[in-house]
Short mmCIF file of C-alpha atoms in Angstrom, two decimals:
data_model
loop_
_atom_site.label_atom_id
_atom_site.label_comp_id
_atom_site.label_asym_id
_atom_site.label_seq_id
_atom_site.Cartn_x
_atom_site.Cartn_y
_atom_site.Cartn_z
CA MET A 1 57.54 113.91 86.51
CA GLU A 2 54.11 114.87 85.30
CA ASN A 3 51.25 112.47 84.59
CA LYS A 4 48.61 112.80 81.93
CA ASN A 5 46.53 115.21 84.07
CA GLY A 6 49.46 117.59 84.29
CA THR A 7 49.93 117.00 88.00
CA THR A 8 53.31 115.97 89.54
CA ASN A 9 53.92 112.39 90.35
CA ASP A 10 56.72 111.76 92.82
CA ILE A 11 56.84 108.06 92.22
CA PHE A 12 59.52 106.96 89.78
CA SER A 13 58.49 104.73 86.86
CA GLY A 14 60.26 101.42 86.50
CA GLU A 15 62.45 102.67 83.70
CA GLU A 16 63.44 105.84 85.69
CA SER A 17 64.26 103.81 88.83
CA LEU A 18 66.41 101.37 86.70
CA ASN A 19 68.24 104.41 85.23
CA VAL A 20 68.97 105.72 88.67
CA ILE A 21 70.31 102.42 89.85
CA ASN A 22 72.52 102.13 86.74
CA MET A 23 73.84 105.50 87.27
CA MET A 24 74.76 104.67 90.88
CA ILE A 25 76.44 101.46 89.83
CA ALA A 26 78.46 103.28 87.18
CA GLN A 27 79.56 105.85 89.62
CA ALA A 28 80.60 103.14 92.25
CA ARG A 29 82.55 101.42 89.44
CA GLY A 30 84.28 104.72 88.76
CA ASN A 31 85.04 105.27 92.35
CA LEU A 32 86.46 101.76 92.61
CA ALA A 33 88.60 102.29 89.49
CA ARG A 34 89.87 105.64 90.73
CA GLY A 35 91.66 104.16 93.77
CA GLU A 36 89.68 101.69 95.85
CA GLY A 37 90.89 98.71 93.74
CA LYS A 38 94.26 99.07 95.49
CA TYR A 39 92.85 97.71 98.64
CA PHE A 40 91.97 94.44 96.81
CA ILE A 41 95.58 94.13 95.68
CA LEU A 42 97.17 95.16 98.98
CA TRP A 43 95.29 92.68 101.06
CA GLY A 44 95.31 89.88 98.43
CA TYR A 45 99.07 89.88 98.17
CA LEU A 46 99.51 90.36 101.92
CA ILE A 47 97.26 87.47 103.03
CA ALA A 48 98.55 85.22 100.21
CA ALA A 49 102.20 85.89 101.33
CA ILE A 50 101.44 85.20 105.00
CA SER A 51 99.47 81.96 104.15
CA ILE A 52 102.41 80.79 101.95
CA GLY A 53 104.85 81.50 104.80
CA HIS A 54 102.70 79.42 107.07
CA PHE A 55 102.51 76.67 104.59
CA ILE A 56 106.28 76.65 104.18
CA LEU A 57 106.66 76.33 107.95
CA PHE A 58 104.51 73.31 108.00
CA GLN A 59 106.44 71.66 105.03
CA THR A 60 109.94 72.39 106.23
CA LYS A 61 109.32 71.86 109.98
CA THR A 62 112.14 74.31 110.73
CA ALA A 63 109.93 75.78 113.51
CA ASP A 64 106.72 75.10 115.27
CA PRO A 65 104.12 76.49 112.92
CA TRP A 66 101.68 77.37 115.72
CA GLN A 67 104.24 79.24 117.79
CA VAL A 68 104.97 81.41 114.76
CA TYR A 69 101.27 81.55 113.71
CA GLY A 70 100.27 84.32 116.03
CA LEU A 71 103.30 86.50 115.20
CA LEU A 72 102.68 86.03 111.40
CA TRP A 73 98.99 87.25 111.66
CA ILE A 74 99.67 90.00 114.14
CA GLY A 75 102.35 91.26 111.67
CA PHE A 76 99.91 90.83 108.85
CA LEU A 77 97.28 92.95 110.62
CA VAL A 78 99.78 95.75 111.29
CA ALA A 79 101.25 95.60 107.84
CA GLY A 80 97.85 95.75 106.25
CA ILE A 81 95.93 98.09 108.54
CA VAL A 82 98.52 100.94 108.55
CA PRO A 83 98.68 101.51 104.75
CA THR A 84 94.94 100.96 104.56
CA VAL A 85 94.35 103.85 107.07
CA ILE A 86 96.77 106.00 105.10
CA PHE A 87 95.09 105.27 101.82
CA ALA A 88 91.66 105.85 103.39
CA ILE A 89 92.66 109.25 104.71
CA ARG A 90 94.05 110.25 101.36
CA ASP A 91 90.95 109.05 99.51
CA SER A 92 88.59 110.90 101.84
CA LYS A 93 90.29 114.14 100.84
CA LYS A 94 89.49 113.58 97.24
CA GLN A 95 86.19 114.97 95.97
CA LYS A 96 83.95 112.15 94.93
CA VAL A 97 80.39 111.13 95.34
CA ARG A 98 79.87 108.09 97.55
CA THR A 99 77.01 105.96 96.26
CA TYR A 100 74.74 103.50 98.11
CA ALA A 101 76.79 100.70 96.49
CA ASP A 102 80.01 102.15 97.89
CA ASN A 103 78.52 102.31 101.39
CA VAL A 104 77.31 98.76 101.15
CA ILE A 105 80.69 97.46 100.03
CA SER A 106 82.48 99.25 102.81
CA THR A 107 80.12 97.83 105.39
CA VAL A 108 80.40 94.35 104.11
CA TRP A 109 84.22 94.34 104.16
CA ILE A 110 84.42 96.04 107.59
CA THR A 111 81.92 93.36 108.90
CA PHE A 112 84.05 90.68 107.24
CA GLY A 113 87.12 91.91 109.06
CA VAL A 114 85.39 92.00 112.38
CA CYS A 115 83.93 88.49 111.88
CA ALA A 116 87.31 87.03 110.69
CA ILE A 117 89.07 88.47 113.74
CA SER A 118 86.43 87.34 116.06
CA ALA A 119 86.39 83.84 114.59
CA SER A 120 90.22 83.60 114.91
CA VAL A 121 89.86 84.57 118.62
CA LEU A 122 87.10 82.13 119.33
CA ILE A 123 88.70 79.28 117.42
CA GLY A 124 92.23 79.97 118.61
CA GLY A 125 95.32 78.54 116.96
CA SER A 126 93.51 75.92 114.87
CA PHE A 127 93.36 74.68 111.25
CA LEU A 128 89.69 75.67 111.40
CA ASN A 129 90.65 79.27 111.03
CA TYR A 130 91.41 78.77 107.37
CA PRO A 131 88.12 77.38 106.19
CA VAL A 132 85.97 79.57 108.32
CA ILE A 133 87.72 82.75 107.15
CA THR A 134 87.65 81.67 103.51
CA LEU A 135 83.90 80.96 103.83
CA LEU A 136 83.25 84.36 105.26
CA TYR A 137 85.55 85.87 102.62
CA THR A 138 83.65 84.22 99.72
CA PHE A 139 80.42 85.62 100.97
CA ALA A 140 81.78 89.16 101.12
CA LEU A 141 83.37 88.77 97.67
CA ALA A 142 80.01 87.59 96.25
CA VAL A 143 78.25 90.58 97.69
CA SER A 144 80.88 92.93 96.10
CA ALA A 145 80.47 91.26 92.75
CA THR A 146 76.66 91.68 93.00
CA ALA A 147 76.81 95.24 94.11
CA TYR A 148 79.27 96.28 91.36
CA ARG A 149 77.54 94.06 88.75
CA PHE A 150 80.88 92.70 87.71
CA ARG A 151 79.89 89.45 85.91
CA TRP A 152 83.47 88.34 85.40
CA MET A 153 84.00 88.52 89.18
CA PHE A 154 81.62 85.78 89.79
CA ALA A 155 84.29 83.46 88.24
CA CYS A 156 86.61 84.56 91.00
CA VAL A 157 83.85 83.91 93.60
CA ALA A 158 83.39 80.41 92.08
CA VAL A 159 87.15 79.76 92.56
CA THR A 160 87.12 80.83 96.19
CA ALA A 161 83.99 78.68 96.78
CA LEU A 162 85.85 75.64 95.38
CA CYS A 163 88.64 76.50 97.80
CA VAL A 164 86.16 76.21 100.71
CA ILE A 165 85.18 72.77 99.44
CA ALA A 166 88.87 71.83 98.82
CA TYR A 167 89.49 72.05 102.60
CA ARG A 168 87.56 68.93 103.00
CA PHE A 169 89.84 66.93 100.66
CA VAL A 170 93.34 68.14 101.59
CA GLY A 171 95.53 67.69 104.66
CA ASN A 172 95.54 70.29 107.43
CA SER A 173 99.05 71.34 106.61
CA TRP A 174 97.88 72.45 103.20
CA TYR A 175 95.13 74.64 104.45
CA PRO A 176 97.26 77.82 104.32
CA LEU A 177 98.08 77.20 100.64
CA VAL A 178 94.38 76.85 99.76
CA MET A 179 93.82 80.18 101.41
CA ALA A 180 96.65 81.71 99.39
CA VAL A 181 94.93 80.47 96.23
CA ALA A 182 91.63 81.97 97.29
CA MET A 183 93.23 85.34 97.95
CA ILE A 184 95.03 85.35 94.63
CA ALA A 185 91.82 84.48 92.85
CA GLY A 186 89.46 86.72 94.87
CA ASN A 187 91.56 89.73 95.46
CA VAL A 188 94.72 89.93 93.46
CA VAL A 189 93.27 88.96 89.96
CA PRO A 190 90.27 91.21 90.36
CA GLY A 191 92.42 94.18 91.61
CA HIS A 192 94.62 93.98 88.45
CA ILE A 193 91.62 93.55 86.15
CA ILE A 194 90.03 96.68 87.73
CA ASN A 195 93.28 98.57 87.23
CA LYS A 196 93.38 97.50 83.61
CA LYS A 197 89.78 98.55 83.00
CA ALA A 198 90.04 101.76 85.01
CA LYS A 199 89.99 104.07 81.99
CA SER A 200 86.63 102.78 80.87
CA TYR A 201 85.09 103.76 84.17
CA VAL A 202 86.27 107.37 84.27
#
């Protein structure tokens, strides 16, 4: 870029900087639409299903819910991590430009996973797992919505935030169902919306 004196100015103007940011966001949205949205759907359905299963155990009392709790979530981790790794390997082989927004989102969700597992280990088999993990999840979802500039996704964030508040007003045995609602609102719905809008990003 040249200034009025004909010399080169390496500093972006405000408009140029904004254009670069918008291009990065558009590229990140395109990357999401071309495949990364499947992670939302996979984990959303998986966690919702496990949570509903745990809720049913509490309501039917056919087994000790906390004896089954560990097996349910270990199974969930295996069932989710294996296809996630496979998807990630396949996606890494595709040629695409990873933007700053992509890297931020990946870091946020990896950090969420580590924090959620750590919280579960520290808390142990306790009802507190559900509100703590849902709170961490709401934060990660809000960062994703901000990074991708999906205004409609903030409605999903609002629902998950309401779910965090709902834990205060429902019985402990209903906690798994609240998390299932949060997963459907925060992962499943956005995942399908992204798939539907995919053509407009490519």
